[in-house]
Amino acid sequence: MKPPKFEYHAPTSLDEALDALGRYGGDAKVLAGGQSLMPLLNFRLARPAALVDLNRVASLAYIREQDGQVRLGAMTRQRTIEFSPLVAQRLPLLKEATRWVGHLPIRTRGTIGGSIAHADPSAEYPAVLAALEGEVVARGARGERVIRAADLFQTYLTTSLAPDEILTEVRLPAMPAGAGYALEEFSRRHGDFAIVGIAAVVVRAGQRCTMARLATAGAGPVPVRLRAAEEILETEGLGEAAIDAAARRATELVDPDADIHASADYRRHLAGVLTKRALTRAIGVARG
Amino acid sequence: MADMMTVRLKVNGVEHEGRCEPRKLLVDFIREDLGLTGTHVGCEHGICGACTILFNGEAARSCIMLAVQAEGAELATVEGLMRDGKLHPLQEAFREHHGLQCGFCTPGMLMTALDFLRTNPTPSEREIREGISAVLCRCTGYQGIVNAVRAAAPVLAAGR
C-alpha cells in the first residue's frame, strides 16, 4: 500500500502553513501526527493534492496555563500530555484519557490538535473537550476565531473548521481542585477504538453534587453531553439511586449507530454501564 | 523525477542520504533505499507494529510516517541493537525466554519494548501486557514475550 502522489510542504511557521494551505482551495490536507491521516493515504481513501506538514512548526507545541485555562498547542504530542505535570495537576481527566489513546508508539506521534480535528466519534480527546466545555482556536486567512466544543463537531469525521483553517490551540478550563474524574471505555482489546467511552467529572460538597459532567465517545456521530443525566446528580446528589438513575437516563440520551463492531442496542447498553462505572469511580476520588 | 526530495538522517549512529518522492513511506525508505531490512513491513496502516523504530529516541511506526519527515532525524532500528558482536540484553532476554518463533514481529516488539522500559523501568505484568499490545504476534501467545520483557527490565534499569 502506497499513498497516491501529492505535493509536500513542510513549513516552519504557522503563516507559511496557512499560505500553503490557502493555495489549494480545500484540496490540501493538514498533516499533524499522521496516525489517522497516513493510514487513509496508504489505503488511498484520502487523495489530497497536497500535504501541509505541521511537524516542523515548533511554535505549535506547548502546554501553558493562562486565564484559568490550560492551553495546549495543536502539535503537542499525546506522549507529552501523558507525562505533563501541569496536565496531571490541572486536567487529570485529560491525563487519564491519554492512556486510552491508541498505543505507546501512536502517542509518540499523535497530537491533541490532530485527534480533535480528525473528529473520530470514538476518540477520547473529543469526549474530554466536550466534558470540560473546552474550545479550540482556529487560524485562517481571515484571522483567528475561537470555537466552542459544542459548535465544533458536526458529524462523523467532520468539524466546523473551514478548509483553509488550521486548528492551532486547544483550551481546556482547569478542573476545580478536588474534582472527581474518570474515563471508562470498552473496546475489544486495549488500544483499539472505543466501542463506547464515557468521560465523567464530579464536583462534590459532601453528598451533594455542585457540578457533574458526562460526555460520550462512540455513542453517536459526535461526542454527546449527557446533560439530563448530569442534572439528576446535581439535584439528587451522589447516592447510589442517583447514579443508577443517571446511568438509565444516559441510555435514553444517546442515539448510537450500529457497525461491524457493535449493534446500536449494545452501544446503548454500554453507555449506561460505563456511565455508572465512570460516576462511581469519579465520586470515589472526588474530595470536598 | 521533478519532485524528488533529499533526505539526510542518521540511522544507528551512521549518517545516510537518499532521494525519494515525498509519498515514500519511511519504512520503505529504510528497507529499500538504506538496505536495512531488519525493520519489517506488516499491515502498512499502523496496526500491527512490525515496522516500529525509534524516531529521535521514541518508538514510532515507520509505515505511517513519510521518509521526508525524517530529514535531520536520528533513527534506531533493530540492526543497531547489537554491540561488539554481543546481543542487546533485551534481545538476549527474548532468546532466553522464547520471546519469538517466526521472528516477524520481533523487530517491532524489541523497539517498542525499549521505549516502554525507558519510560517505565519497573513495570507490572499488566503494564507490560498493555505496553506490548502495540505489536501483534501471531506465534507466541505473548507469554514468552511478556516473560522476556519482565526479565530484561532490571537488566536495562541497572545499565542506565
Short mmCIF file of C-alpha atoms in Angstrom, two decimals:
data_model
loop_
_atom_site.label_atom_id
_atom_site.label_comp_id
_atom_site.label_asym_id
_atom_site.label_seq_id
_atom_site.Cartn_x
_atom_site.Cartn_y
_atom_site.Cartn_z
CA MET A 1 0.00 0.00 0.00
CA LYS A 2 1.45 3.31 -1.02
CA PRO A 3 -0.03 6.79 -0.79
CA PRO A 4 -1.07 8.50 -4.03
CA LYS A 5 1.08 11.35 -5.30
CA PHE A 6 0.83 14.65 -3.53
CA GLU A 7 2.79 17.86 -3.26
CA TYR A 8 4.52 18.15 0.08
CA HIS A 9 5.03 21.27 2.15
CA ALA A 10 6.93 21.32 5.42
CA PRO A 11 6.63 24.91 6.64
CA THR A 12 8.40 26.07 9.78
CA SER A 13 5.89 28.76 10.73
CA LEU A 14 2.10 28.93 11.01
CA ASP A 15 1.89 31.77 8.49
CA GLU A 16 3.76 29.72 5.90
CA ALA A 17 1.49 26.77 6.64
CA LEU A 18 -1.67 28.86 6.17
CA ASP A 19 -0.22 30.30 2.99
CA ALA A 20 0.48 26.83 1.60
CA LEU A 21 -2.96 25.56 2.64
CA GLY A 22 -4.67 28.57 1.03
CA ARG A 23 -3.09 27.83 -2.34
CA TYR A 24 -5.02 24.59 -2.83
CA GLY A 25 -8.59 25.80 -2.25
CA GLY A 26 -9.60 22.94 0.04
CA ASP A 27 -7.67 20.29 -1.89
CA ALA A 28 -4.81 20.07 0.62
CA LYS A 29 -4.77 18.19 3.93
CA VAL A 30 -3.02 19.27 7.11
CA LEU A 31 -0.68 16.57 8.40
CA ALA A 32 -0.30 16.60 12.18
CA GLY A 33 0.84 13.37 13.89
CA GLY A 34 -0.35 11.36 10.91
CA GLN A 35 -1.71 8.48 12.96
CA SER A 36 -5.12 8.71 11.25
CA LEU A 37 -4.32 10.54 8.01
CA MET A 38 -1.38 8.35 6.97
CA PRO A 39 -3.42 5.11 7.05
CA LEU A 40 -6.09 6.88 4.98
CA LEU A 41 -3.40 7.88 2.47
CA ASN A 42 -1.93 4.37 2.42
CA PHE A 43 -5.38 2.96 1.65
CA ARG A 44 -5.86 5.79 -0.87
CA LEU A 45 -9.11 6.66 0.86
CA ALA A 46 -7.69 10.19 1.00
CA ARG A 47 -6.21 11.66 -2.17
CA PRO A 48 -5.29 15.27 -1.41
CA ALA A 49 -3.42 17.36 -3.97
CA ALA A 50 -1.01 18.41 -1.24
CA LEU A 51 0.00 17.80 2.34
CA VAL A 52 0.88 20.66 4.64
CA ASP A 53 3.01 19.03 7.32
CA LEU A 54 2.93 20.88 10.67
CA ASN A 55 5.65 18.77 12.29
CA ARG A 56 8.30 21.45 11.79
CA VAL A 57 6.15 24.29 13.15
CA ALA A 58 7.77 24.34 16.59
CA SER A 59 5.55 27.20 17.83
CA LEU A 60 2.52 24.85 17.84
CA ALA A 61 3.83 22.54 20.59
CA TYR A 62 3.38 23.83 24.15
CA ILE A 63 1.34 23.41 27.31
CA ARG A 64 0.74 26.50 29.44
CA GLU A 65 -1.73 27.90 31.93
CA GLN A 66 -3.49 31.17 31.21
CA ASP A 67 -6.76 32.79 32.36
CA GLY A 68 -7.90 29.70 34.24
CA GLN A 69 -7.36 27.51 31.19
CA VAL A 70 -4.72 25.06 30.19
CA ARG A 71 -3.78 25.87 26.62
CA LEU A 72 -2.21 23.18 24.52
CA GLY A 73 -0.62 23.85 21.16
CA ALA A 74 -2.22 21.73 18.46
CA MET A 75 1.03 19.85 17.78
CA THR A 76 1.54 18.82 21.40
CA ARG A 77 2.15 15.06 21.30
CA GLN A 78 -0.10 12.76 23.29
CA ARG A 79 3.02 11.30 24.93
CA THR A 80 3.96 14.79 26.17
CA ILE A 81 0.48 15.22 27.60
CA GLU A 82 0.74 11.81 29.30
CA PHE A 83 3.81 12.93 31.25
CA SER A 84 3.00 16.64 31.75
CA PRO A 85 2.94 17.67 35.45
CA LEU A 86 0.69 20.64 34.58
CA VAL A 87 -1.84 18.33 32.90
CA ALA A 88 -1.66 15.91 35.83
CA GLN A 89 -2.41 18.75 38.24
CA ARG A 90 -4.97 20.81 36.35
CA LEU A 91 -6.51 18.37 33.89
CA PRO A 92 -6.33 14.91 35.42
CA LEU A 93 -9.20 13.78 33.17
CA LEU A 94 -7.08 14.58 30.09
CA LYS A 95 -4.18 12.62 31.53
CA GLU A 96 -6.41 9.65 32.22
CA ALA A 97 -7.95 9.83 28.75
CA THR A 98 -4.50 9.86 27.15
CA ARG A 99 -3.77 6.38 28.48
CA TRP A 100 -6.61 5.17 26.28
CA VAL A 101 -5.40 6.87 23.09
CA GLY A 102 -4.03 4.15 20.79
CA HIS A 103 -0.74 2.65 21.94
CA LEU A 104 2.62 3.99 23.07
CA PRO A 105 4.09 4.22 19.52
CA ILE A 106 0.90 6.00 18.37
CA ARG A 107 1.05 8.55 21.19
CA THR A 108 4.67 9.49 20.47
CA ARG A 109 3.49 10.91 17.14
CA GLY A 110 -0.21 11.62 17.65
CA THR A 111 -1.20 15.14 18.66
CA ILE A 112 -4.10 16.68 20.54
CA GLY A 113 -4.93 19.02 17.67
CA GLY A 114 -4.86 16.25 15.11
CA SER A 115 -7.07 13.98 17.18
CA ILE A 116 -9.68 16.70 17.72
CA ALA A 117 -9.62 18.00 14.13
CA HIS A 118 -9.96 14.44 12.80
CA ALA A 119 -13.16 14.14 14.90
CA ASP A 120 -13.37 10.39 15.01
CA PRO A 121 -16.52 9.80 17.09
CA SER A 122 -14.87 7.01 19.07
CA ALA A 123 -11.83 9.10 20.02
CA GLU A 124 -11.15 10.11 23.61
CA TYR A 125 -9.97 13.72 23.24
CA PRO A 126 -13.20 14.99 21.62
CA ALA A 127 -15.13 13.49 24.56
CA VAL A 128 -12.81 15.27 27.01
CA LEU A 129 -13.21 18.54 25.11
CA ALA A 130 -16.98 18.15 25.37
CA ALA A 131 -16.97 17.12 29.03
CA LEU A 132 -14.76 20.03 30.10
CA GLU A 133 -16.56 22.53 27.83
CA GLY A 134 -13.29 23.37 26.16
CA GLU A 135 -12.73 25.32 23.00
CA VAL A 136 -10.30 25.36 20.10
CA VAL A 137 -8.59 28.20 18.31
CA ALA A 138 -8.65 28.18 14.52
CA ARG A 139 -6.48 30.39 12.32
CA GLY A 140 -7.29 31.11 8.71
CA ALA A 141 -6.61 33.73 6.08
CA ARG A 142 -9.36 35.90 7.62
CA GLY A 143 -7.86 35.73 11.08
CA GLU A 144 -8.41 33.83 14.27
CA ARG A 145 -11.59 32.54 15.87
CA VAL A 146 -12.45 30.52 18.93
CA ILE A 147 -14.84 27.59 18.51
CA ARG A 148 -16.61 26.01 21.47
CA ALA A 149 -16.69 22.21 21.69
CA ALA A 150 -20.46 22.22 21.17
CA ASP A 151 -20.03 24.12 17.88
CA LEU A 152 -17.04 22.16 16.60
CA PHE A 153 -18.19 18.60 15.99
CA GLN A 154 -20.78 18.29 13.21
CA THR A 155 -20.90 14.63 12.30
CA TYR A 156 -18.57 11.69 11.66
CA LEU A 157 -15.04 13.00 10.92
CA THR A 158 -16.48 16.45 10.25
CA THR A 159 -15.89 19.70 12.13
CA SER A 160 -16.84 23.31 11.55
CA LEU A 161 -13.23 24.13 10.65
CA ALA A 162 -13.05 25.70 7.19
CA PRO A 163 -10.78 24.00 4.63
CA ASP A 164 -8.33 26.91 4.79
CA GLU A 165 -8.24 26.99 8.59
CA ILE A 166 -5.76 25.28 10.89
CA LEU A 167 -6.63 24.28 14.44
CA THR A 168 -3.81 25.90 16.41
CA GLU A 169 -4.69 25.55 20.08
CA VAL A 170 -6.91 23.56 22.43
CA ARG A 171 -8.17 25.38 25.53
CA LEU A 172 -9.49 23.43 28.47
CA PRO A 173 -10.70 25.09 31.67
CA ALA A 174 -8.60 23.90 34.61
CA MET A 175 -10.62 21.38 36.60
CA PRO A 176 -11.70 22.56 40.08
CA ALA A 177 -9.34 21.30 42.78
CA GLY A 178 -10.66 18.05 44.24
CA ALA A 179 -12.96 17.33 41.30
CA GLY A 180 -13.54 13.63 40.77
CA TYR A 181 -12.99 12.32 37.28
CA ALA A 182 -12.90 9.10 35.32
CA LEU A 183 -12.85 7.89 31.78
CA GLU A 184 -14.31 4.44 31.30
CA GLU A 185 -14.10 2.76 27.95
CA PHE A 186 -14.95 -0.58 26.44
CA SER A 187 -13.04 -1.91 23.46
CA ARG A 188 -12.29 -5.43 22.24
CA ARG A 189 -8.58 -5.05 23.02
CA HIS A 190 -6.77 -2.31 24.89
CA GLY A 191 -5.72 0.36 22.40
CA ASP A 192 -8.44 -0.41 19.89
CA PHE A 193 -11.03 2.19 19.04
CA ALA A 194 -13.62 2.56 21.78
CA ILE A 195 -16.92 0.85 21.18
CA VAL A 196 -18.25 3.27 23.79
CA GLY A 197 -16.42 5.50 26.24
CA ILE A 198 -17.75 7.81 28.98
CA ALA A 199 -15.89 10.76 30.46
CA ALA A 200 -17.14 11.92 33.85
CA VAL A 201 -16.33 14.85 36.13
CA VAL A 202 -17.95 15.36 39.53
CA VAL A 203 -17.53 18.24 41.96
CA ARG A 204 -18.89 17.29 45.34
CA ALA A 205 -19.81 19.02 48.57
CA GLY A 206 -20.40 16.10 50.90
CA GLN A 207 -23.21 14.06 49.38
CA ARG A 208 -24.30 17.00 47.24
CA CYS A 209 -23.06 17.42 43.69
CA THR A 210 -22.36 21.00 42.65
CA MET A 211 -21.28 20.10 39.12
CA ALA A 212 -21.50 16.95 37.03
CA ARG A 213 -20.22 16.44 33.53
CA LEU A 214 -20.77 13.42 31.34
CA ALA A 215 -19.73 13.06 27.71
CA THR A 216 -19.64 10.10 25.36
CA ALA A 217 -17.30 8.64 22.79
CA GLY A 218 -18.51 6.11 20.25
CA ALA A 219 -22.19 6.53 21.08
CA GLY A 220 -23.16 8.63 18.07
CA PRO A 221 -21.64 10.65 15.25
CA VAL A 222 -20.26 13.28 17.64
CA PRO A 223 -19.44 13.38 21.35
CA VAL A 224 -22.70 13.74 23.29
CA ARG A 225 -23.04 15.72 26.51
CA LEU A 226 -25.46 13.85 28.74
CA ARG A 227 -26.94 17.00 30.26
CA ALA A 228 -30.15 15.44 31.58
CA ALA A 229 -28.15 12.72 33.34
CA GLU A 230 -25.86 15.37 34.84
CA GLU A 231 -28.92 17.19 36.18
CA ILE A 232 -30.08 14.12 38.06
CA LEU A 233 -26.83 14.15 40.06
CA GLU A 234 -26.92 17.92 40.55
CA THR A 235 -30.43 17.72 42.01
CA GLU A 236 -30.44 14.33 43.73
CA GLY A 237 -26.87 14.07 44.96
CA LEU A 238 -24.30 11.34 44.71
CA GLY A 239 -26.05 8.35 46.26
CA GLU A 240 -26.41 5.00 44.55
CA ALA A 241 -30.01 5.67 43.49
CA ALA A 242 -28.99 8.89 41.75
CA ILE A 243 -26.09 7.15 39.98
CA ASP A 244 -28.43 4.40 38.77
CA ALA A 245 -30.96 6.95 37.58
CA ALA A 246 -28.26 8.91 35.74
CA ALA A 247 -26.99 5.72 34.08
CA ARG A 248 -30.52 4.81 32.97
CA ARG A 249 -31.01 8.33 31.62
CA ALA A 250 -27.72 8.03 29.73
CA THR A 251 -29.07 5.08 27.73
CA GLU A 252 -32.03 7.24 26.66
CA LEU A 253 -29.89 10.22 25.70
CA VAL A 254 -27.61 8.50 23.22
CA ASP A 255 -28.57 7.59 19.68
CA PRO A 256 -25.79 5.28 18.54
CA ASP A 257 -25.42 3.68 15.13
CA ALA A 258 -24.62 0.03 14.52
CA ASP A 259 -21.46 -1.08 12.76
CA ILE A 260 -19.45 -4.28 12.44
CA HIS A 261 -18.12 -3.86 15.99
CA ALA A 262 -21.38 -3.48 17.89
CA SER A 263 -25.13 -3.09 17.45
CA ALA A 264 -26.88 0.14 18.37
CA ASP A 265 -28.62 -1.63 21.27
CA TYR A 266 -25.35 -2.91 22.66
CA ARG A 267 -23.80 0.56 22.47
CA ARG A 268 -26.81 2.00 24.26
CA HIS A 269 -26.43 -0.65 26.95
CA LEU A 270 -22.73 0.15 27.29
CA ALA A 271 -23.49 3.85 27.66
CA GLY A 272 -25.46 3.03 30.82
CA VAL A 273 -22.96 0.54 32.24
CA LEU A 274 -19.98 2.81 31.62
CA THR A 275 -21.79 5.87 32.98
CA LYS A 276 -22.34 4.01 36.23
CA ARG A 277 -18.72 2.83 36.37
CA ALA A 278 -17.32 6.25 35.49
CA LEU A 279 -19.51 8.05 38.03
CA THR A 280 -18.74 5.55 40.77
CA ARG A 281 -15.02 5.93 40.24
CA ALA A 282 -15.20 9.73 39.82
CA ILE A 283 -17.17 10.11 43.03
CA GLY A 284 -14.69 7.84 44.80
CA VAL A 285 -11.75 10.13 44.00
CA ALA A 286 -13.63 13.44 44.46
CA ARG A 287 -12.70 15.49 47.50
CA GLY A 288 -15.00 18.01 49.11
CA MET B 1 11.67 12.98 -11.34
CA ALA B 2 10.95 16.59 -10.61
CA ASP B 3 9.50 16.17 -7.15
CA MET B 4 12.27 14.03 -5.70
CA MET B 5 13.49 15.25 -2.33
CA THR B 6 16.74 14.69 -0.49
CA VAL B 7 16.58 13.09 2.93
CA ARG B 8 19.57 13.24 5.27
CA LEU B 9 19.30 11.37 8.51
CA LYS B 10 21.23 9.30 11.00
CA VAL B 11 20.36 5.63 11.48
CA ASN B 12 22.00 3.71 14.31
CA GLY B 13 24.60 6.48 14.56
CA VAL B 14 25.52 6.37 10.86
CA GLU B 15 24.82 9.29 8.50
CA HIS B 16 22.76 8.44 5.42
CA GLU B 17 21.45 10.42 2.50
CA GLY B 18 18.88 9.40 -0.05
CA ARG B 19 16.46 10.82 -2.60
CA CYS B 20 12.83 9.87 -2.83
CA GLU B 21 9.33 11.05 -3.66
CA PRO B 22 7.50 12.76 -0.78
CA ARG B 23 4.97 9.91 -0.72
CA LYS B 24 7.60 7.28 0.07
CA LEU B 25 6.90 5.68 3.43
CA LEU B 26 9.69 5.81 5.96
CA VAL B 27 9.73 2.02 6.34
CA ASP B 28 10.20 1.55 2.59
CA PHE B 29 12.99 4.14 2.59
CA ILE B 30 14.74 2.32 5.43
CA ARG B 31 14.45 -1.04 3.69
CA GLU B 32 14.79 -0.17 0.00
CA ASP B 33 16.99 2.92 -0.05
CA LEU B 34 19.15 2.27 3.00
CA GLY B 35 19.14 -1.52 2.67
CA LEU B 36 18.25 -2.03 6.33
CA THR B 37 15.75 -4.86 6.04
CA GLY B 38 15.61 -5.72 9.74
CA THR B 39 12.61 -3.40 10.08
CA HIS B 40 9.61 -5.37 8.80
CA VAL B 41 6.59 -4.32 6.80
CA GLY B 42 3.38 -5.83 8.12
CA CYS B 43 -0.03 -4.26 7.80
CA GLU B 44 1.14 -0.94 6.33
CA HIS B 45 -1.56 1.02 8.12
CA GLY B 46 -0.35 1.41 11.65
CA ILE B 47 -2.00 -1.56 13.34
CA CYS B 48 0.46 -4.45 13.63
CA GLY B 49 3.55 -2.60 14.87
CA ALA B 50 6.10 -4.76 12.99
CA CYS B 51 7.69 -1.62 11.49
CA THR B 52 8.23 0.16 14.82
CA ILE B 53 11.56 2.00 15.08
CA LEU B 54 12.91 4.65 17.42
CA PHE B 55 12.43 8.11 15.92
CA ASN B 56 14.51 10.64 17.84
CA GLY B 57 14.53 8.15 20.71
CA GLU B 58 10.81 7.37 20.78
CA ALA B 59 9.01 4.33 19.41
CA ALA B 60 7.07 5.17 16.24
CA ARG B 61 5.50 3.26 13.38
CA SER B 62 7.53 3.81 10.25
CA CYS B 63 4.74 2.67 7.90
CA ILE B 64 2.64 5.70 8.80
CA MET B 65 5.42 8.24 8.51
CA LEU B 66 6.91 9.72 5.38
CA ALA B 67 10.60 9.38 4.65
CA VAL B 68 10.82 13.14 4.08
CA GLN B 69 9.64 13.67 7.65
CA ALA B 70 12.85 12.01 8.84
CA GLU B 71 15.04 14.74 7.34
CA GLY B 72 17.50 15.62 10.11
CA ALA B 73 16.20 12.89 12.44
CA GLU B 74 18.02 10.20 14.38
CA LEU B 75 16.59 6.74 13.97
CA ALA B 76 17.36 3.47 15.67
CA THR B 77 16.45 0.15 14.09
CA VAL B 78 16.90 -3.44 15.20
CA GLU B 79 20.27 -3.59 13.37
CA GLY B 80 21.66 -1.10 15.87
CA LEU B 81 20.92 -3.13 18.99
CA MET B 82 23.96 -5.45 18.96
CA ARG B 83 27.18 -4.04 20.41
CA ASP B 84 30.65 -5.52 19.84
CA GLY B 85 29.19 -8.72 18.45
CA LYS B 86 27.00 -9.22 21.51
CA LEU B 87 23.22 -9.25 21.63
CA HIS B 88 21.50 -6.37 23.41
CA PRO B 89 20.25 -7.50 26.86
CA LEU B 90 16.68 -7.23 25.57
CA GLN B 91 17.49 -9.48 22.61
CA GLU B 92 19.24 -11.86 24.99
CA ALA B 93 16.09 -11.99 27.13
CA PHE B 94 13.91 -12.68 24.08
CA ARG B 95 16.19 -15.61 23.18
CA GLU B 96 16.33 -16.90 26.76
CA HIS B 97 12.56 -16.72 27.34
CA HIS B 98 11.35 -17.93 23.95
CA GLY B 99 10.06 -14.48 23.06
CA LEU B 100 9.99 -15.25 19.35
CA GLN B 101 9.07 -18.02 16.99
CA CYS B 102 8.87 -16.89 13.36
CA GLY B 103 10.51 -13.59 14.29
CA PHE B 104 8.42 -11.40 12.02
CA CYS B 105 7.09 -9.13 14.77
CA THR B 106 10.32 -9.24 16.77
CA PRO B 107 11.99 -6.05 15.46
CA GLY B 108 8.83 -4.10 16.28
CA MET B 109 8.49 -5.85 19.65
CA LEU B 110 12.08 -5.01 20.58
CA MET B 111 11.93 -1.34 19.59
CA THR B 112 8.55 -0.88 21.30
CA ALA B 113 9.76 -2.63 24.46
CA LEU B 114 12.87 -0.43 24.56
CA ASP B 115 10.82 2.78 24.69
CA PHE B 116 8.35 1.16 27.07
CA LEU B 117 11.09 0.15 29.53
CA ARG B 118 12.84 3.51 29.15
CA THR B 119 9.70 5.31 30.33
CA ASN B 120 8.56 2.61 32.76
CA PRO B 121 11.68 0.84 34.14
CA THR B 122 9.82 -1.25 36.74
CA PRO B 123 6.58 -2.31 35.10
CA SER B 124 3.94 -4.65 36.47
CA GLU B 125 2.92 -7.62 34.34
CA ARG B 126 -0.30 -5.84 33.44
CA GLU B 127 1.64 -2.80 32.30
CA ILE B 128 3.94 -4.99 30.21
CA ARG B 129 0.93 -6.56 28.52
CA GLU B 130 -0.54 -3.12 27.88
CA GLY B 131 2.83 -1.88 26.57
CA ILE B 132 3.40 -4.68 24.09
CA SER B 133 -0.24 -4.68 22.98
CA ALA B 134 1.04 -2.14 20.44
CA VAL B 135 2.56 -5.02 18.45
CA LEU B 136 0.78 -8.09 17.14
CA CYS B 137 2.46 -11.51 17.38
CA ARG B 138 0.73 -14.49 15.78
CA CYS B 139 3.05 -17.21 17.11
CA THR B 140 3.93 -16.97 20.75
CA GLY B 141 0.69 -16.30 22.55
CA TYR B 142 2.66 -13.39 24.02
CA GLN B 143 3.63 -15.26 27.19
CA GLY B 144 7.28 -15.65 26.19
CA ILE B 145 7.43 -12.00 25.18
CA VAL B 146 5.95 -10.87 28.49
CA ASN B 147 8.48 -13.06 30.32
CA ALA B 148 11.35 -11.65 28.24
CA VAL B 149 10.37 -8.03 28.86
CA ARG B 150 9.93 -8.70 32.57
CA ALA B 151 13.36 -10.36 32.74
CA ALA B 152 15.04 -7.58 30.77
CA ALA B 153 13.59 -4.74 32.87
CA PRO B 154 16.03 -4.90 35.82
CA VAL B 155 18.98 -5.53 33.49
CA LEU B 156 18.21 -2.44 31.42
CA ALA B 157 17.47 -0.36 34.54
CA ALA B 158 20.84 -1.35 36.02
CA GLY B 159 22.59 -0.36 32.81
CA ARG B 160 21.22 3.17 32.87
#
